[in-house]
Each structure stands twice: as C-alpha cells, then as structure tokens.
Amino acid sequence: MTNTIIDIDNIDNHVDDEIAACLNLKNPQSFFLFAGAGSGKTRSLVKALCHIRLNLGRELRLHNKRVAVVTYTRKARDEIISRIQYDPLFEVSTIHAFAWSIIQGFNQDIREWLRENLTLEIAELEQKEAKGRKGTKASAERLADIESKSRRLSRLDSVSSFVYNPDGENRGKGSLNHADVLKMTGAFVRGKKVLQRILRDGFPFILIDESQDTNKNIIDGMFAFQAENKGAVALGLFGDMMQRIYADGVADLGLNLPSDWATPKKKLNFRCPKRVITLLNKIREATDKQQQVPKSTAIEGTIRMFVLPANMENKPLAELDIANKMAALSGDRDWAVPEEIKSLILEHKMAARRLGFLEMFAPLYGFEPFRTGLRDGSLPCVTFFATRVAPLVKAKDDRFALMRIVNKFSPLMSSEALKGTEDQKTHLKKLEDAVKSLLKLFADDSAPTFLEVLQEIHKTHLFGIPDVLRPALAGG
C-alpha cells in the first residue's frame, strides 16, 4: 500500500526530467507542457530554470547569453523572479515588455510598419464613410478617427525615437500602444533576419508561461522564429487550453505541433479534492481528454450544483442560503463564514452586472478589438478615467492629493504651459476652476455619463484626451 501511495504522488517526476532533456545547448528541443489546474506548472517552470542555472549557467554567462521567460501578468513575473532569487541570467518579463525588448530601437522599421498600417486603416475608414450615411453619429466618429490617424501618420517622420511603457499608458507623438507593439513584434520576428539573429544569439531558450493566453501575433512569430532556427533555439510553452481566458491567443495551441517537439504531460492534481477532479475529468472528456489524478492525501470532497433563475431578485441572499446548505451537507462550518468563501465568476459580463458597471462594460466588450484591453486593464479609454478622473473625484476633499494628481497628469501644469503665460496667478486660478468644474459634475452623489465628463475635460483642457476618445467628442 505504501508503494502505491509513493507511486501516485511521484507520478509526474519524469516530466521535469523530460523538460530538462530539452534544455540542451548542443541539441535544444522545443516542447509544449500540458499542465492542468493544480498540477504545479509554475513549480516545473522554476525547476527548469534551476536546472539551467546549475548545469548551463556558466556557459551561458561566458557567452553573454540569457534565458527569456515570458509571463502573462506582472504578479506572475514578480513571483518567478523572487523564486529564482533575482538571478540576471533570466530575463523574466510580461508579454508586452518582452515584445518591446525585441523591437526597441528599430525606429525606422517601426516607422514604416506604422505608415503602412495607418494608411491601410485610414483607407478602410474612408471606404466605410463613402458607403455610410452622412451626418450621423457613426459618420462623425469615423471622420474624427480618420483625422486622428491622419494626424499620427503626418507626424511619423518627425519622430526620431519611438517610446513605449509596457506597464502603463502611452501618450505623445512618439508613443506606441499595446496592440501595435504586439502586432509589429510578431511581424518583425517572422520577417526580419537581423532581428531573428539578435534574438537567437541572445536567447537559446525562450519559455512562455500561460501560453494559452499569449497573444496570437507573438506565438505565431515565435513558432516561425523557432522553425527558422532549429538546432539553435528551443521554445518552451507551459499551459492548458482549458484554462484559456483571453480570445486573442491561439485557439488550437498544442494541436498539430511539429513532429520534433516534445509533449510532456502532468497528471497529478495537488490542489483539488477527489470529487472535484472526477468532475473536471468528465468535462474534459468532450474536449482534449486529458485526465488528472488526485494526490494520495486528497479528501473526498463535496460537490453540489445549484441552478437559479438569471433574473431572480436578491441573489446575495440566495447565495447565503446556498452557503448554509453546503455547511450542513459537507460538515464544513467555514461555509457559514462569508469571509472564508471564494466566489468564482466565470463570465466577464456576469461580473460587470454583479458589480454594477454593466452599462460601461457591455458596449466596450461588444467591440472585438477592445476586449482584451478591457479585461486586462490596458484599454486607454478606460485607463484615462481610472487613472485621472476617478482619483480626482476620490480626493475631492484633500487639496494636497488633488494637486498631486493635477501636477502629474494635467498639461496645464507642464513646464511649457507655465512658461507660456505671463500671469501665473491667473493661470493657476484657471486650473483651480477647471478642477472645481469637473468635481461639480459629481456633487450630491450625481452620476454623470462618461461623455459628460469627457466634454467637461475637453472644454477646460484639464487633462489631455487620448486620440481613441476624440471620436466620441465628435459624435456628441
């Protein structure tokens, strides 16, 4: 019996050995690791990095080479960096930071890609405008979009160096947005031999965590890059397609892989009770048929499904009643303690409805190009309100906090604006009036629309308005 327990709990030991065998400088082999929920995917990634450091670190450092580790979130990046003890042998970065590290400095190539892309987008908008009805809100928005893109196109030749912040907003003449960086990185990695050579010589191993959610442009580019550099580079993908959240990844990643790729699989689920794993396996039977097994000490667990009408009133009360029933069914009194319960909301629109921002979420989510940015918090038309307006309203009674926000974000406080005025006292009074005018919209618990807020900011020039929001002003 003891041997059986040992065998079950060590069922995946060979997987880390398989990955280690792929990480060979003389004969690197690409791989896709299937790692389902609770299987210790991050543990295997960190073990792979430790193997590299112990067995290949000296040679890599001697030849000024590093290992690229691409994560989906900053939190995951920071966790991995901590677990490898901040070793500079590994360049651990988010997908956006990794993409920018590849193309940064290729200013002429970036300029020409933008010129071609903007020209195409403008032509498409002009074609829609020619077919559409004049004088409508949609027409006004198209014309404003054409004007914005044309202005950006006309400025390209005056930009000597393009800039990009992977972790924040990107505004200004030479700034690139998140979507453009991902698209052009994919295109450059596929088509530019010089860039391929730089990437190959710098990173013999590129490991991508949560690969099921990694942007399609990057994944396609990496596959093309690896195919062109077999024997010199190994691409390692860690993921599980059933845990895919974002739609801009590769839908069938893991299927139809090149025949020379390794495909290790982890079967042990460290996290879940036995009955939960049985349910997960049943669900997967209809898709990839991957099966997991529980660890030897896993409890049996209790599963019940409660189905409620979508339009029922007072859902929190119904959920409280369900929690009390689960406490009685499972014998686990923590079900009766709200702070001990974790709620998983599986659908973004459901979360928006429950948390009270559906009217904002639904229109943006309905536009496919906005979906990923809306979900990961990088969409400029949302971050504008989240980083400027919301903090300002929250700090309405704190004069010092208001000034910090205005100093940081308002063009009225820029050195150019202050130098350009002879009467600074009048200028600062104008700034104060602009803040008061905006806050007045929220007085007495009022809830102005986004458009009303935007129009007020446009009128006073309190904040610079992103190009993506200017069509809304035209349509208003």
Short mmCIF file of C-alpha atoms in Angstrom, two decimals:
data_model
loop_
_atom_site.label_atom_id
_atom_site.label_comp_id
_atom_site.label_asym_id
_atom_site.label_seq_id
_atom_site.Cartn_x
_atom_site.Cartn_y
_atom_site.Cartn_z
CA MET A 1 0.00 0.00 0.00
CA THR A 2 2.86 2.38 0.86
CA ASN A 3 4.45 1.79 -2.54
CA THR A 4 1.16 2.65 -4.25
CA ILE A 5 0.97 5.97 -2.40
CA ILE A 6 4.57 6.80 -3.30
CA ASP A 7 3.93 5.93 -6.94
CA ILE A 8 0.86 8.17 -7.15
CA ASP A 9 2.50 11.19 -5.52
CA ASN A 10 5.56 10.88 -7.75
CA ILE A 11 3.70 10.12 -10.95
CA ASP A 12 4.92 13.34 -12.60
CA ASN A 13 8.58 13.21 -11.55
CA HIS A 14 9.64 12.19 -15.04
CA VAL A 15 8.07 15.34 -16.53
CA ASP A 16 10.69 17.67 -15.10
CA ASP A 17 13.36 15.28 -16.38
CA GLU A 18 11.83 15.39 -19.87
CA ILE A 19 11.89 19.20 -19.82
CA ALA A 20 15.49 19.21 -18.57
CA ALA A 21 16.47 16.97 -21.50
CA CYS A 22 15.03 19.55 -23.91
CA LEU A 23 17.14 22.31 -22.36
CA ASN A 24 20.36 21.24 -24.03
CA LEU A 25 22.66 23.80 -25.65
CA LYS A 26 24.06 21.29 -28.15
CA ASN A 27 20.68 19.94 -29.22
CA PRO A 28 17.85 22.18 -27.88
CA GLN A 29 14.36 20.72 -28.32
CA SER A 30 11.13 22.73 -28.25
CA PHE A 31 8.27 21.46 -26.11
CA PHE A 32 4.69 22.06 -25.05
CA LEU A 33 3.98 21.13 -21.42
CA PHE A 34 0.35 20.32 -20.65
CA ALA A 35 -0.20 21.31 -17.02
CA GLY A 36 -3.81 21.29 -15.84
CA ALA A 37 -5.29 23.03 -12.82
CA GLY A 38 -3.36 22.40 -9.60
CA SER A 39 -0.63 20.38 -11.33
CA GLY A 40 2.31 22.58 -10.30
CA LYS A 41 3.01 24.27 -13.61
CA THR A 42 4.95 27.15 -12.06
CA ARG A 43 6.91 24.66 -9.97
CA SER A 44 8.02 22.88 -13.15
CA LEU A 45 8.95 26.19 -14.78
CA VAL A 46 11.08 27.18 -11.79
CA LYS A 47 12.68 23.70 -11.71
CA ALA A 48 13.59 24.13 -15.38
CA LEU A 49 15.24 27.46 -14.60
CA CYS A 50 17.14 25.95 -11.69
CA HIS A 51 18.36 23.14 -13.98
CA ILE A 52 19.60 25.71 -16.48
CA ARG A 53 21.37 27.74 -13.80
CA LEU A 54 23.06 24.67 -12.27
CA ASN A 55 24.08 22.89 -15.47
CA LEU A 56 24.30 25.57 -18.17
CA GLY A 57 24.65 28.83 -16.27
CA ARG A 58 28.44 29.10 -16.54
CA GLU A 59 28.49 28.55 -20.29
CA LEU A 60 25.57 30.92 -20.88
CA ARG A 61 27.20 33.69 -18.85
CA LEU A 62 30.55 33.10 -20.57
CA HIS A 63 28.94 33.72 -23.97
CA ASN A 64 26.73 36.58 -22.75
CA LYS A 65 23.51 34.63 -23.32
CA ARG A 66 20.37 34.63 -21.19
CA VAL A 67 17.08 32.78 -20.89
CA ALA A 68 13.85 34.60 -21.75
CA VAL A 69 10.88 33.82 -19.51
CA VAL A 70 7.59 35.36 -20.65
CA THR A 71 4.68 35.65 -18.23
CA TYR A 72 1.17 36.98 -18.66
CA THR A 73 0.88 39.22 -15.60
CA ARG A 74 3.21 41.40 -13.54
CA LYS A 75 2.26 39.38 -10.46
CA ALA A 76 3.40 36.14 -12.11
CA ARG A 77 6.58 37.85 -13.28
CA ASP A 78 7.41 39.06 -9.78
CA GLU A 79 6.72 35.64 -8.26
CA ILE A 80 9.06 33.87 -10.68
CA ILE A 81 11.79 36.49 -10.23
CA SER A 82 11.55 36.01 -6.47
CA ARG A 83 11.67 32.22 -6.72
CA ILE A 84 14.85 32.30 -8.84
CA GLN A 85 16.40 34.78 -6.41
CA TYR A 86 16.64 37.68 -8.89
CA ASP A 87 19.28 35.93 -10.99
CA PRO A 88 20.13 38.18 -14.02
CA LEU A 89 20.74 35.05 -16.10
CA PHE A 90 16.97 35.03 -16.60
CA GLU A 91 15.11 37.86 -18.26
CA VAL A 92 11.63 37.45 -16.80
CA SER A 93 9.08 39.84 -18.27
CA THR A 94 5.45 40.25 -19.19
CA ILE A 95 4.45 39.64 -22.79
CA HIS A 96 4.31 43.37 -23.54
CA ALA A 97 7.73 44.04 -22.01
CA PHE A 98 9.23 41.07 -23.85
CA ALA A 99 7.78 42.27 -27.15
CA TRP A 100 9.19 45.75 -26.66
CA SER A 101 12.62 44.38 -25.70
CA ILE A 102 12.73 42.71 -29.12
CA ILE A 103 11.82 45.68 -31.32
CA GLN A 104 13.04 48.63 -29.25
CA GLY A 105 15.49 50.73 -31.24
CA PHE A 106 14.32 49.55 -34.67
CA ASN A 107 12.92 53.04 -35.20
CA GLN A 108 12.94 53.10 -39.00
CA ASP A 109 11.29 49.68 -39.22
CA ILE A 110 8.67 50.75 -36.67
CA ARG A 111 8.03 53.94 -38.64
CA GLU A 112 7.47 52.11 -41.91
CA TRP A 113 5.24 49.48 -40.26
CA LEU A 114 3.12 52.23 -38.72
CA ARG A 115 3.00 54.13 -42.02
CA GLU A 116 1.69 51.08 -43.85
CA ASN A 117 -0.72 50.09 -41.08
CA LEU A 118 -2.16 53.61 -40.60
CA THR A 119 -2.55 54.10 -44.35
CA LEU A 120 -4.49 50.84 -44.55
CA GLU A 121 -6.71 51.73 -41.56
CA ILE A 122 -7.45 55.19 -42.96
CA ALA A 123 -8.36 53.71 -46.35
CA GLU A 124 -10.76 51.25 -44.69
CA LEU A 125 -12.42 54.05 -42.69
CA GLU A 126 -12.74 56.24 -45.80
CA GLN A 127 -14.33 53.35 -47.65
CA LYS A 128 -16.88 52.88 -44.84
CA GLU A 129 -17.55 56.62 -44.77
CA ALA A 130 -18.16 56.68 -48.52
CA LYS A 131 -20.77 53.94 -48.17
CA GLY A 132 -22.30 55.19 -44.92
CA ARG A 133 -24.88 57.87 -44.19
CA LYS A 134 -23.55 61.39 -43.72
CA GLY A 135 -24.44 63.48 -40.69
CA THR A 136 -24.91 60.54 -38.34
CA LYS A 137 -23.08 59.89 -35.07
CA ALA A 138 -21.27 56.95 -36.70
CA SER A 139 -20.14 59.22 -39.53
CA ALA A 140 -18.85 61.85 -37.09
CA GLU A 141 -16.90 59.20 -35.20
CA ARG A 142 -15.41 57.82 -38.42
CA LEU A 143 -14.33 61.28 -39.53
CA ALA A 144 -12.77 62.00 -36.14
CA ASP A 145 -10.96 58.65 -36.29
CA ILE A 146 -9.69 59.44 -39.78
CA GLU A 147 -8.48 62.82 -38.57
CA SER A 148 -6.72 61.27 -35.56
CA LYS A 149 -4.98 58.58 -37.61
CA SER A 150 -4.07 61.07 -40.35
CA ARG A 151 -2.53 63.36 -37.75
CA ARG A 152 -0.49 60.48 -36.37
CA LEU A 153 0.57 59.50 -39.88
CA SER A 154 1.70 63.05 -40.68
CA ARG A 155 3.87 63.12 -37.53
CA LEU A 156 5.76 59.87 -38.20
CA ASP A 157 8.72 61.44 -39.99
CA SER A 158 9.27 63.91 -37.15
CA VAL A 159 9.67 61.11 -34.60
CA SER A 160 13.33 60.26 -34.13
CA SER A 161 12.80 57.59 -31.47
CA PHE A 162 9.65 55.67 -30.57
CA VAL A 163 8.81 55.03 -26.91
CA TYR A 164 6.61 52.57 -25.09
CA ASN A 165 5.71 51.77 -21.48
CA PRO A 166 4.70 48.08 -21.13
CA ASP A 167 3.14 48.63 -17.70
CA GLY A 168 1.19 51.84 -18.21
CA GLU A 169 -0.25 54.41 -20.54
CA ASN A 170 1.38 55.51 -23.76
CA ARG A 171 0.66 59.00 -24.98
CA GLY A 172 2.52 61.54 -27.05
CA LYS A 173 3.80 61.86 -30.58
CA GLY A 174 6.31 59.00 -30.44
CA SER A 175 4.36 56.66 -28.18
CA LEU A 176 3.24 53.21 -29.28
CA ASN A 177 0.13 51.47 -27.99
CA HIS A 178 -0.03 47.92 -26.63
CA ALA A 179 -1.82 46.42 -29.65
CA ASP A 180 0.63 47.93 -32.16
CA VAL A 181 3.66 46.63 -30.25
CA LEU A 182 2.31 43.06 -30.19
CA LYS A 183 1.35 43.13 -33.87
CA MET A 184 4.61 44.56 -35.15
CA THR A 185 6.72 42.32 -32.90
CA GLY A 186 5.03 39.28 -34.41
CA ALA A 187 5.59 40.64 -37.91
CA PHE A 188 9.23 41.57 -37.25
CA VAL A 189 10.10 38.23 -35.65
CA ARG A 190 8.62 36.43 -38.66
CA GLY A 191 10.17 38.56 -41.36
CA LYS A 192 13.36 40.32 -40.26
CA LYS A 193 16.50 38.19 -40.40
CA VAL A 194 18.63 40.71 -38.49
CA LEU A 195 16.20 40.71 -35.58
CA GLN A 196 15.97 36.91 -35.68
CA ARG A 197 19.75 36.68 -35.46
CA ILE A 198 19.89 39.07 -32.48
CA LEU A 199 17.16 37.10 -30.70
CA ARG A 200 18.79 33.75 -31.48
CA ASP A 201 22.24 34.86 -30.33
CA GLY A 202 20.87 36.34 -27.11
CA PHE A 203 18.33 33.70 -26.04
CA PRO A 204 18.89 29.99 -26.76
CA PHE A 205 15.80 29.20 -24.62
CA ILE A 206 12.50 31.12 -24.67
CA LEU A 207 9.98 29.85 -22.12
CA ILE A 208 6.39 31.14 -22.24
CA ASP A 209 4.12 30.75 -19.21
CA GLU A 210 0.31 30.70 -19.64
CA SER A 211 0.88 30.17 -23.34
CA GLN A 212 -2.82 29.51 -23.94
CA ASP A 213 -3.47 33.22 -23.31
CA THR A 214 -0.38 34.64 -25.01
CA ASN A 215 -1.20 36.95 -27.91
CA LYS A 216 -1.52 35.15 -31.27
CA ASN A 217 0.87 37.58 -33.01
CA ILE A 218 3.65 36.71 -30.56
CA ILE A 219 3.01 32.95 -30.58
CA ASP A 220 2.88 32.80 -34.40
CA GLY A 221 6.07 34.87 -34.57
CA MET A 222 7.83 32.61 -32.07
CA PHE A 223 6.81 29.46 -33.97
CA ALA A 224 8.17 30.92 -37.22
CA PHE A 225 11.36 32.03 -35.45
CA GLN A 226 11.91 28.59 -33.91
CA ALA A 227 11.31 26.85 -37.25
CA GLU A 228 13.95 29.06 -38.88
CA ASN A 229 16.45 28.38 -36.10
CA LYS A 230 16.15 24.68 -35.29
CA GLY A 231 19.21 23.38 -33.55
CA ALA A 232 19.97 26.81 -32.08
CA VAL A 233 16.84 27.74 -30.12
CA ALA A 234 14.28 25.88 -28.02
CA LEU A 235 10.82 27.30 -27.45
CA GLY A 236 9.10 26.03 -24.28
CA LEU A 237 5.35 26.54 -23.82
CA PHE A 238 3.65 25.95 -20.47
CA GLY A 239 -0.14 25.90 -20.38
CA ASP A 240 -3.56 24.29 -20.53
CA MET A 241 -6.06 25.21 -23.24
CA MET A 242 -8.99 24.51 -20.91
CA GLN A 243 -7.78 27.39 -18.72
CA ARG A 244 -7.78 29.84 -21.61
CA ILE A 245 -9.32 33.20 -20.66
CA TYR A 246 -8.49 35.65 -23.45
CA ALA A 247 -9.64 35.33 -27.04
CA ASP A 248 -6.58 36.89 -28.68
CA GLY A 249 -4.46 33.77 -28.15
CA VAL A 250 -4.05 30.78 -30.49
CA ALA A 251 -7.31 28.77 -30.37
CA ASP A 252 -5.76 25.37 -31.12
CA LEU A 253 -2.37 25.80 -29.45
CA GLY A 254 -0.94 22.40 -28.57
CA LEU A 255 -2.56 20.65 -31.54
CA ASN A 256 -0.66 19.84 -34.72
CA LEU A 257 2.71 20.66 -33.20
CA PRO A 258 5.82 19.96 -35.29
CA SER A 259 6.81 16.29 -35.04
CA ASP A 260 10.14 17.09 -33.38
CA TRP A 261 8.54 18.83 -30.40
CA ALA A 262 8.33 17.10 -27.01
CA THR A 263 4.90 16.99 -25.34
CA PRO A 264 5.30 16.18 -21.62
CA LYS A 265 2.08 15.98 -19.55
CA LYS A 266 1.42 16.43 -15.83
CA LYS A 267 -1.34 14.24 -14.41
CA LEU A 268 -1.23 14.82 -10.65
CA ASN A 269 -3.56 17.49 -9.22
CA PHE A 270 -2.15 18.74 -5.90
CA ARG A 271 -4.96 21.16 -5.15
CA CYS A 272 -8.41 19.64 -5.57
CA PRO A 273 -10.48 17.04 -3.68
CA LYS A 274 -11.16 13.74 -5.43
CA ARG A 275 -14.74 14.51 -6.46
CA VAL A 276 -13.70 17.84 -8.00
CA ILE A 277 -11.04 16.08 -10.08
CA THR A 278 -13.59 13.47 -11.20
CA LEU A 279 -15.87 16.28 -12.36
CA LEU A 280 -13.02 18.04 -14.18
CA ASN A 281 -12.10 14.83 -15.97
CA LYS A 282 -15.71 14.33 -17.07
CA ILE A 283 -15.79 17.84 -18.50
CA ARG A 284 -12.54 17.27 -20.38
CA GLU A 285 -13.78 14.05 -21.97
CA ALA A 286 -15.60 16.15 -24.54
CA THR A 287 -12.50 18.20 -25.44
CA ASP A 288 -8.83 17.19 -25.14
CA LYS A 289 -9.47 14.08 -23.00
CA GLN A 290 -6.64 14.99 -20.62
CA GLN A 291 -7.13 13.24 -17.27
CA GLN A 292 -5.80 14.11 -13.81
CA VAL A 293 -5.43 12.05 -10.65
CA PRO A 294 -5.64 13.26 -7.02
CA LYS A 295 -2.72 13.15 -4.62
CA SER A 296 -2.72 10.36 -2.05
CA THR A 297 -3.87 12.61 0.81
CA ALA A 298 -6.68 14.31 -1.11
CA ILE A 299 -10.05 14.36 0.68
CA GLU A 300 -13.18 13.04 -0.99
CA GLY A 301 -14.82 16.47 -1.13
CA THR A 302 -18.42 17.52 -1.71
CA ILE A 303 -19.92 18.85 -4.94
CA ARG A 304 -23.41 20.19 -5.46
CA MET A 305 -24.82 22.24 -8.30
CA PHE A 306 -27.46 24.88 -7.60
CA VAL A 307 -29.20 26.40 -10.63
CA LEU A 308 -31.04 29.70 -10.10
CA PRO A 309 -33.03 31.91 -12.49
CA ALA A 310 -30.85 34.53 -14.18
CA ASN A 311 -33.34 37.30 -13.41
CA MET A 312 -34.03 36.41 -9.77
CA GLU A 313 -34.03 39.19 -7.21
CA ASN A 314 -31.75 39.40 -4.19
CA LYS A 315 -29.08 37.00 -5.40
CA PRO A 316 -26.79 37.66 -2.41
CA LEU A 317 -29.50 36.32 -0.08
CA ALA A 318 -29.92 33.20 -2.25
CA GLU A 319 -26.16 32.65 -2.22
CA LEU A 320 -26.09 32.95 1.56
CA ASP A 321 -28.80 30.29 1.77
CA ILE A 322 -26.77 28.02 -0.53
CA ALA A 323 -23.67 28.51 1.62
CA ASN A 324 -25.60 27.46 4.71
CA LYS A 325 -26.87 24.35 2.90
CA MET A 326 -23.30 23.48 1.87
CA ALA A 327 -22.18 23.86 5.50
CA ALA A 328 -24.77 21.26 6.50
CA LEU A 329 -24.08 18.93 3.54
CA SER A 330 -20.30 18.94 3.83
CA GLY A 331 -19.90 19.29 7.56
CA ASP A 332 -17.57 22.22 6.88
CA ARG A 333 -18.64 25.14 9.06
CA ASP A 334 -16.47 27.58 7.10
CA TRP A 335 -19.26 27.64 4.51
CA ALA A 336 -21.21 29.67 7.05
CA VAL A 337 -18.44 32.28 7.28
CA PRO A 338 -18.66 34.69 4.28
CA GLU A 339 -15.00 35.70 4.64
CA GLU A 340 -13.92 32.08 4.11
CA ILE A 341 -15.83 31.64 0.83
CA LYS A 342 -14.22 32.29 -2.54
CA SER A 343 -16.59 33.12 -5.40
CA LEU A 344 -15.53 32.46 -8.97
CA ILE A 345 -17.35 34.47 -11.62
CA LEU A 346 -16.85 32.64 -14.91
CA GLU A 347 -18.13 35.27 -17.34
CA HIS A 348 -16.95 38.87 -17.60
CA LYS A 349 -20.38 40.31 -18.34
CA MET A 350 -21.74 38.49 -15.29
CA ALA A 351 -19.07 40.17 -13.16
CA ALA A 352 -19.95 43.56 -14.62
CA ARG A 353 -23.63 43.04 -13.89
CA ARG A 354 -22.98 41.86 -10.34
CA LEU A 355 -20.58 44.69 -9.52
CA GLY A 356 -22.76 47.38 -11.08
CA PHE A 357 -20.84 48.56 -14.15
CA LEU A 358 -22.62 46.68 -16.93
CA GLU A 359 -23.64 49.86 -18.80
CA MET A 360 -19.97 50.77 -19.14
CA PHE A 361 -18.73 47.25 -19.82
CA ALA A 362 -21.22 45.94 -22.38
CA PRO A 363 -20.61 48.44 -25.24
CA LEU A 364 -16.83 48.14 -24.94
CA TYR A 365 -16.92 44.36 -24.64
CA GLY A 366 -19.14 44.19 -27.72
CA PHE A 367 -16.32 45.66 -29.84
CA GLU A 368 -13.85 42.83 -30.52
CA PRO A 369 -10.63 44.95 -30.76
CA PHE A 370 -11.32 46.36 -27.28
CA ARG A 371 -11.99 43.09 -25.44
CA THR A 372 -8.51 42.08 -24.34
CA GLY A 373 -7.51 45.60 -23.28
CA LEU A 374 -10.76 45.96 -21.35
CA ARG A 375 -10.17 42.72 -19.46
CA ASP A 376 -6.50 43.23 -18.64
CA GLY A 377 -6.90 46.92 -17.75
CA SER A 378 -4.77 48.37 -20.56
CA LEU A 379 -7.55 49.90 -22.69
CA PRO A 380 -6.72 53.65 -22.99
CA CYS A 381 -10.35 54.81 -22.98
CA VAL A 382 -10.77 53.09 -19.60
CA THR A 383 -7.39 53.89 -18.04
CA PHE A 384 -7.96 57.59 -18.81
CA PHE A 385 -10.94 57.67 -16.45
CA ALA A 386 -9.42 55.20 -13.98
CA THR A 387 -6.07 56.99 -13.53
CA ARG A 388 -7.18 60.62 -13.79
CA VAL A 389 -10.87 61.24 -13.17
CA ALA A 390 -11.58 58.58 -10.52
CA PRO A 391 -8.61 59.52 -8.27
CA LEU A 392 -9.51 63.20 -8.62
CA VAL A 393 -13.09 62.58 -7.53
CA LYS A 394 -11.93 60.36 -4.67
CA ALA A 395 -9.54 63.10 -3.47
CA LYS A 396 -12.10 65.93 -3.74
CA ASP A 397 -11.72 66.89 -0.07
CA ASP A 398 -7.93 66.61 0.03
CA ARG A 399 -6.32 69.67 -1.55
CA PHE A 400 -2.82 68.20 -1.46
CA ALA A 401 -3.93 64.96 -3.14
CA LEU A 402 -5.75 66.98 -5.81
CA MET A 403 -2.60 68.94 -6.57
CA ARG A 404 -0.50 65.75 -6.80
CA ILE A 405 -2.89 64.33 -9.42
CA VAL A 406 -3.04 67.59 -11.37
CA ASN A 407 0.74 68.04 -11.23
CA LYS A 408 1.24 64.54 -12.58
CA PHE A 409 -1.33 64.48 -15.37
CA SER A 410 -2.56 67.96 -16.37
CA PRO A 411 -0.99 69.67 -19.39
CA LEU A 412 -1.90 72.95 -17.69
CA MET A 413 0.89 72.20 -15.20
CA SER A 414 3.52 71.32 -17.78
CA SER A 415 6.67 73.45 -17.90
CA GLU A 416 5.69 74.64 -21.40
CA ALA A 417 2.27 75.80 -20.21
CA LEU A 418 3.69 77.62 -17.19
CA LYS A 419 6.46 79.27 -19.22
CA GLY A 420 3.99 80.36 -21.86
CA THR A 421 1.92 82.51 -19.53
CA GLU A 422 2.89 85.91 -18.17
CA ASP A 423 0.38 85.86 -15.33
CA GLN A 424 0.89 82.58 -13.45
CA LYS A 425 -1.61 83.56 -10.76
CA THR A 426 -4.38 83.81 -13.36
CA HIS A 427 -3.21 80.57 -14.96
CA LEU A 428 -3.37 78.69 -11.66
CA LYS A 429 -6.82 80.16 -11.00
CA LYS A 430 -7.88 78.75 -14.39
CA LEU A 431 -6.55 75.36 -13.32
CA GLU A 432 -8.39 75.53 -9.99
CA ASP A 433 -11.64 76.45 -11.76
CA ALA A 434 -11.18 73.51 -14.15
CA VAL A 435 -10.89 71.10 -11.20
CA LYS A 436 -13.91 72.60 -9.45
CA SER A 437 -15.94 72.45 -12.66
CA LEU A 438 -15.19 68.75 -13.09
CA LEU A 439 -15.92 67.89 -9.45
CA LYS A 440 -19.21 69.80 -9.67
CA LEU A 441 -20.48 67.09 -12.04
CA PHE A 442 -20.22 64.62 -9.15
CA ALA A 443 -21.74 66.84 -6.47
CA ASP A 444 -24.62 65.49 -4.34
CA ASP A 445 -23.83 61.91 -5.41
CA SER A 446 -24.58 62.70 -9.06
CA ALA A 447 -23.52 60.14 -11.66
CA PRO A 448 -22.56 61.93 -14.89
CA THR A 449 -22.04 59.93 -18.05
CA PHE A 450 -18.57 59.30 -19.41
CA LEU A 451 -19.38 61.63 -22.31
CA GLU A 452 -20.38 64.47 -19.98
CA VAL A 453 -17.12 64.07 -18.06
CA LEU A 454 -15.14 63.96 -21.30
CA GLN A 455 -16.85 67.07 -22.67
CA GLU A 456 -16.08 68.98 -19.47
CA ILE A 457 -12.40 67.99 -19.60
CA HIS A 458 -12.25 68.91 -23.28
CA LYS A 459 -13.73 72.34 -22.50
CA THR A 460 -11.25 73.17 -19.73
CA HIS A 461 -8.20 71.25 -21.09
CA LEU A 462 -7.67 69.88 -17.58
CA PHE A 463 -6.28 66.62 -18.99
CA GLY A 464 -5.01 65.61 -22.39
CA ILE A 465 -7.61 63.43 -24.12
CA PRO A 466 -6.40 60.18 -25.79
CA ASP A 467 -6.93 60.01 -29.53
CA VAL A 468 -9.16 56.95 -29.10
CA LEU A 469 -11.73 59.09 -27.20
CA ARG A 470 -11.82 62.03 -29.60
CA PRO A 471 -14.36 60.42 -31.95
CA ALA A 472 -16.78 60.33 -29.01
CA LEU A 473 -16.49 64.10 -28.69
CA ALA A 474 -17.23 64.48 -32.38
CA GLY A 475 -20.23 62.19 -32.08
CA GLY A 476 -21.56 64.10 -29.06
#
